[in-house]
Tab-separated table of C-alpha atoms in Angstrom:
chain	number	residue	atom	x	y	z
A	1	MET	CA	-0.229	0.288	-0.112
A	2	LYS	CA	2.987	2.640	0.571
A	3	ASP	CA	3.679	1.806	-2.468
A	4	LEU	CA	0.427	3.708	-4.153
A	5	PRO	CA	1.137	6.317	-6.604
A	6	LEU	CA	-0.602	8.826	-4.272
A	7	PHE	CA	2.030	8.356	-1.713
A	8	ASP	CA	4.968	8.006	-4.310
A	9	HIS	CA	6.112	11.490	-3.280
A	10	LEU	CA	6.382	10.397	0.841
A	11	LYS	CA	9.115	9.868	2.832
A	12	PRO	CA	9.512	6.444	3.737
A	13	GLU	CA	8.862	6.680	7.646
A	14	GLN	CA	5.912	8.851	6.207
A	15	ARG	CA	4.756	5.535	3.877
A	16	MET	CA	5.109	3.229	7.065
A	17	SER	CA	2.840	5.522	8.899
A	18	ILE	CA	0.323	5.320	6.500
A	19	LEU	CA	0.490	1.516	6.413
A	20	GLU	CA	0.523	1.277	10.062
A	21	LEU	CA	-3.105	3.450	10.382
A	22	ALA	CA	-4.591	1.167	7.585
A	23	ALA	CA	-6.937	-1.648	7.729
A	24	LYS	CA	-6.236	-4.361	6.025
A	25	HIS	CA	-8.805	-6.995	3.898
A	26	ASP	CA	-8.910	-9.840	1.751
A	27	TYR	CA	-11.879	-9.720	-0.263
A	28	GLY	CA	-13.361	-12.462	-2.271
A	29	ALA	CA	-15.340	-11.630	-5.886
A	30	GLY	CA	-18.791	-9.703	-5.503
A	31	ARG	CA	-18.177	-8.437	-1.948
A	32	THR	CA	-19.463	-4.869	-1.375
A	33	LEU	CA	-17.087	-2.137	-0.073
A	34	PHE	CA	-19.920	0.702	0.477
A	35	HIS	CA	-23.368	1.865	-0.989
A	36	GLU	CA	-24.639	4.480	-2.429
A	37	GLY	CA	-26.209	7.045	0.106
A	38	GLU	CA	-24.001	5.608	3.034
A	39	ASP	CA	-21.951	8.318	4.697
A	40	LYS	CA	-18.436	8.209	3.466
A	41	LYS	CA	-16.008	7.189	6.270
A	42	ALA	CA	-13.061	5.906	4.881
A	43	LEU	CA	-10.298	6.087	2.103
A	44	TYR	CA	-10.295	2.929	0.129
A	45	LEU	CA	-6.761	1.911	-1.306
A	46	ILE	CA	-6.563	-0.968	-3.840
A	47	THR	CA	-3.559	-2.694	-3.936
A	48	LYS	CA	-4.448	-5.981	-5.754
A	49	GLY	CA	-7.621	-6.623	-7.808
A	50	LYS	CA	-10.417	-4.753	-9.298
A	51	VAL	CA	-13.593	-3.083	-8.077
A	52	LYS	CA	-16.666	-2.352	-10.284
A	53	LEU	CA	-18.173	1.210	-9.179
A	54	TRP	CA	-22.023	1.282	-10.510
A	55	LYS	CA	-25.480	2.789	-9.877
A	56	SER	CA	-28.890	1.712	-9.409
A	57	PHE	CA	-31.954	3.504	-11.051
A	58	PRO	CA	-35.742	2.699	-10.634
A	59	GLY	CA	-36.928	-0.204	-11.873
A	60	GLY	CA	-33.486	-2.139	-11.332
A	61	LYS	CA	-31.104	-0.891	-13.477
A	62	LYS	CA	-27.568	-0.922	-13.170
A	63	VAL	CA	-24.999	1.244	-15.022
A	64	THR	CA	-21.355	0.871	-14.534
A	65	LEU	CA	-19.631	3.745	-14.282
A	66	TRP	CA	-16.041	2.038	-14.085
A	67	ILE	CA	-13.663	-0.169	-12.937
A	68	ALA	CA	-10.382	0.611	-10.200
A	69	ARG	CA	-7.614	-1.169	-10.397
A	70	PRO	CA	-4.494	-1.663	-8.580
A	71	GLY	CA	-3.361	2.060	-7.476
A	72	ASP	CA	-7.005	3.645	-7.389
A	73	VAL	CA	-8.226	5.054	-4.593
A	74	LEU	CA	-11.522	5.576	-3.859
A	75	GLY	CA	-13.614	8.151	-1.411
A	76	GLU	CA	-10.684	10.792	-1.006
A	77	ASP	CA	-13.066	13.456	-1.426
A	78	SER	CA	-14.315	12.714	2.457
A	79	LEU	CA	-11.370	14.388	3.421
A	80	PHE	CA	-12.853	17.641	2.463
A	81	VAL	CA	-16.791	17.567	2.897
A	82	SER	CA	-18.992	15.612	4.725
A	83	THR	CA	-20.548	14.177	2.072
A	84	LYS	CA	-22.359	10.449	1.553
A	85	HIS	CA	-21.450	7.958	-1.147
A	86	ARG	CA	-23.152	8.692	-4.635
A	87	LYS	CA	-22.443	5.308	-6.086
A	88	ASN	CA	-21.643	1.571	-5.052
A	89	ALA	CA	-18.395	-0.305	-5.158
A	90	THR	CA	-18.342	-4.116	-5.381
A	91	THR	CA	-15.016	-6.322	-6.142
A	92	ILE	CA	-15.284	-8.274	-9.402
A	93	GLU	CA	-12.040	-10.326	-8.386
A	94	ASP	CA	-10.226	-11.296	-5.623
A	95	SER	CA	-8.786	-8.225	-3.913
A	96	PHE	CA	-6.701	-6.750	-1.073
A	97	ILE	CA	-8.164	-3.506	-0.245
A	98	CYS	CA	-6.739	-1.077	2.650
A	99	ALA	CA	-9.092	0.773	4.328
A	100	CYS	CA	-7.945	4.067	6.020
A	101	TYR	CA	-10.891	5.779	8.173
A	102	LYS	CA	-11.449	9.670	8.168
A	103	SER	CA	-10.878	10.544	11.792
A	104	GLU	CA	-7.381	8.803	11.550
A	105	PHE	CA	-6.375	9.570	8.322
A	106	GLU	CA	-7.344	13.573	8.574
A	107	LEU	CA	-4.772	13.559	11.651
A	108	PHE	CA	-1.967	12.395	9.025
A	109	VAL	CA	-2.839	14.884	6.402
A	110	LYS	CA	-2.808	17.789	8.395
A	111	ASP	CA	0.826	16.945	9.327
A	112	ASN	CA	1.840	16.043	5.803
A	113	PRO	CA	0.045	18.898	4.194
A	114	GLU	CA	1.664	18.298	0.433
A	115	LEU	CA	-0.746	14.961	0.690
A	116	ALA	CA	-3.696	16.932	0.836
A	117	VAL	CA	-2.507	18.827	-2.433
A	118	ARG	CA	-1.873	15.250	-4.104
A	119	ILE	CA	-5.212	13.995	-3.389
A	120	ILE	CA	-6.967	17.197	-4.683
A	121	LYS	CA	-5.407	16.723	-7.671
A	122	ASN	CA	-6.111	13.515	-7.876
A	123	LEU	CA	-9.896	14.063	-7.624
A	124	GLY	CA	-9.344	17.057	-10.412
A	125	GLU	CA	-8.105	13.584	-12.739
A	126	LYS	CA	-11.093	11.947	-11.797
A	127	LEU	CA	-13.627	14.703	-12.575
A	128	SER	CA	-12.007	15.347	-15.994
A	129	HIS	CA	-11.782	11.244	-16.722
A	130	SER	CA	-15.550	11.428	-15.803
A	131	GLU	CA	-16.310	15.038	-18.311
A	132	ASN	CA	-14.476	13.153	-20.729
A	133	TRP	CA	-16.380	9.674	-20.843
A	134	ARG	CA	-19.237	11.101	-21.185
A	135	GLY	CA	-18.283	13.413	-23.713
A	136	LEU	CA	-17.259	10.581	-25.880
A	137	LEU	CA	-20.567	8.688	-25.469
A	138	ALA	CA	-22.896	11.656	-25.968
A	139	GLY	CA	-24.667	12.071	-29.764
A	140	HIS	CA	-23.504	8.208	-30.582
A	141	ASP	CA	-25.396	5.133	-31.523
A	142	LYS	CA	-24.952	1.923	-29.007
A	143	LYS	CA	-22.561	0.679	-31.686
A	144	SER	CA	-20.176	3.309	-31.506
A	145	GLN	CA	-20.544	3.903	-28.167
A	146	LEU	CA	-19.379	0.276	-27.279
A	147	GLY	CA	-16.492	0.916	-29.892
A	148	ARG	CA	-15.483	3.859	-27.450
A	149	LEU	CA	-15.588	1.779	-24.742
A	150	MET	CA	-13.713	-0.896	-26.113
A	151	ILE	CA	-10.785	1.657	-26.833
A	152	ARG	CA	-11.138	3.002	-22.962
A	153	LEU	CA	-10.631	-0.858	-21.967
A	154	ALA	CA	-8.067	-1.046	-24.128
A	155	ASP	CA	-5.963	1.807	-23.036
A	156	ARG	CA	-6.616	1.182	-19.121
A	157	PHE	CA	-6.661	-2.753	-18.985
A	158	GLY	CA	-4.815	-3.853	-22.474
A	159	THR	CA	-1.990	-5.942	-23.450
A	160	ALA	CA	-0.712	-5.359	-26.803
A	161	ARG	CA	0.465	-8.729	-28.680
A	162	ASN	CA	0.701	-9.980	-32.456
A	163	GLY	CA	-0.645	-7.055	-33.642
A	164	SER	CA	-4.039	-6.723	-31.572
A	165	THR	CA	-5.064	-5.694	-27.879
A	166	LYS	CA	-5.925	-7.692	-25.135
A	167	ILE	CA	-8.078	-6.229	-22.731
A	168	ASP	CA	-7.254	-8.020	-19.353
A	169	LEU	CA	-10.396	-7.788	-17.996
A	170	ASP	CA	-13.292	-11.186	-17.420
A	171	VAL	CA	-16.444	-9.171	-18.667
A	172	THR	CA	-19.736	-10.416	-19.818
A	173	HIS	CA	-22.080	-8.979	-22.661
A	174	ARG	CA	-24.347	-8.134	-19.354
A	175	ASP	CA	-21.546	-6.411	-17.972
A	176	LEU	CA	-20.499	-4.400	-21.442
A	177	ALA	CA	-24.293	-3.657	-21.516
A	178	ASP	CA	-24.363	-2.206	-17.931
A	179	PHE	CA	-21.312	0.692	-18.821
A	180	LEU	CA	-23.490	1.255	-21.413
A	181	GLY	CA	-27.279	1.617	-20.173
A	182	ALA	CA	-28.256	-0.712	-22.885
A	183	SER	CA	-29.852	-4.372	-23.256
A	184	ARG	CA	-27.615	-7.476	-23.401
A	185	VAL	CA	-28.923	-8.247	-26.399
A	186	THR	CA	-27.939	-5.088	-28.443
A	187	VAL	CA	-24.214	-5.570	-26.875
A	188	THR	CA	-24.401	-8.904	-28.415
A	189	ASN	CA	-25.428	-7.917	-31.596
A	190	SER	CA	-22.896	-4.902	-31.621
A	191	LEU	CA	-19.963	-6.551	-30.564
A	192	GLY	CA	-20.741	-9.079	-33.749
A	193	ALA	CA	-20.624	-6.197	-36.062
A	194	LEU	CA	-17.535	-3.787	-34.424
A	195	PRO	CA	-14.769	-4.347	-37.311
A	196	GLY	CA	-11.793	-5.105	-35.474
A	197	VAL	CA	-13.641	-6.594	-32.227
A	198	LYS	CA	-13.022	-10.563	-31.374
A	199	THR	CA	-14.218	-12.471	-28.213
A	200	ASP	CA	-12.800	-15.309	-26.900
A	201	ASN	CA	-14.980	-16.647	-23.919
A	202	SER	CA	-14.569	-13.782	-21.630
A	203	HIS	CA	-11.794	-11.847	-23.067
A	204	ILE	CA	-11.533	-9.362	-25.891
A	205	ARG	CA	-9.178	-8.600	-28.075
A	206	VAL	CA	-9.483	-5.334	-30.207
A	207	ASP	CA	-7.695	-4.414	-33.404
A	208	ARG	CA	-7.025	-0.419	-32.253
A	209	GLU	CA	-6.629	0.508	-36.477
A	210	LYS	CA	-9.682	-0.933	-37.462
A	211	LEU	CA	-11.581	-0.110	-34.791
A	212	GLU	CA	-10.587	3.107	-34.537
A	213	GLY	CA	-11.202	4.054	-38.474
A	214	PHE	CA	-14.418	2.781	-38.140
A	215	LEU	CA	-15.372	5.155	-35.303
A	216	ALA	CA	-13.770	8.110	-37.307
A	217	GLU	CA	-16.227	7.155	-40.265
A	218	ASN	CA	-19.192	7.252	-37.754
A	219	THR	CA	-18.588	10.127	-35.743
């Protein structure tokens, strides 16, 4: 945990202090860290595994907002405002997560003000990502939205090999549908028609040149 990017500017003794105050948890897949509407009480530092951030809507509809990976931090805005979670967080694979509770972490930040600046920058980057993602989806049909999602997932979780990029993320068609607020059938049909996208069980390979060419023609 002490080696997470958020803390890489701290001195070794400062990193050890964070390690000592954090509660450490092993979670299996499908464990919920927090629900929307709950008070924010802690920062969650992901050191292993992946966590899906999602919202629920009336009628049972669920929309996936993003997937956090090792090195990401959740709930850091609780240091600056008393607020409630606006989304749910659920592990999608075995994960090791450290929780720094607000009251204890606030004391550490007061003694290390440079960390507060780093956290504010981190929040700004998250906001920028969220706004960019909404902009990429706006005004496009589901097929083009799915293509843009493939590019983003390839950027974040991809491994390039033999002229294509394998997305190192186990996702079902239902999972992809939840990203877009679409039906599973729509995603299945769109995947089959997207140039440069091939599925192998739950893994996806992307030929970026073909897919980006298609998206450029359909912008």
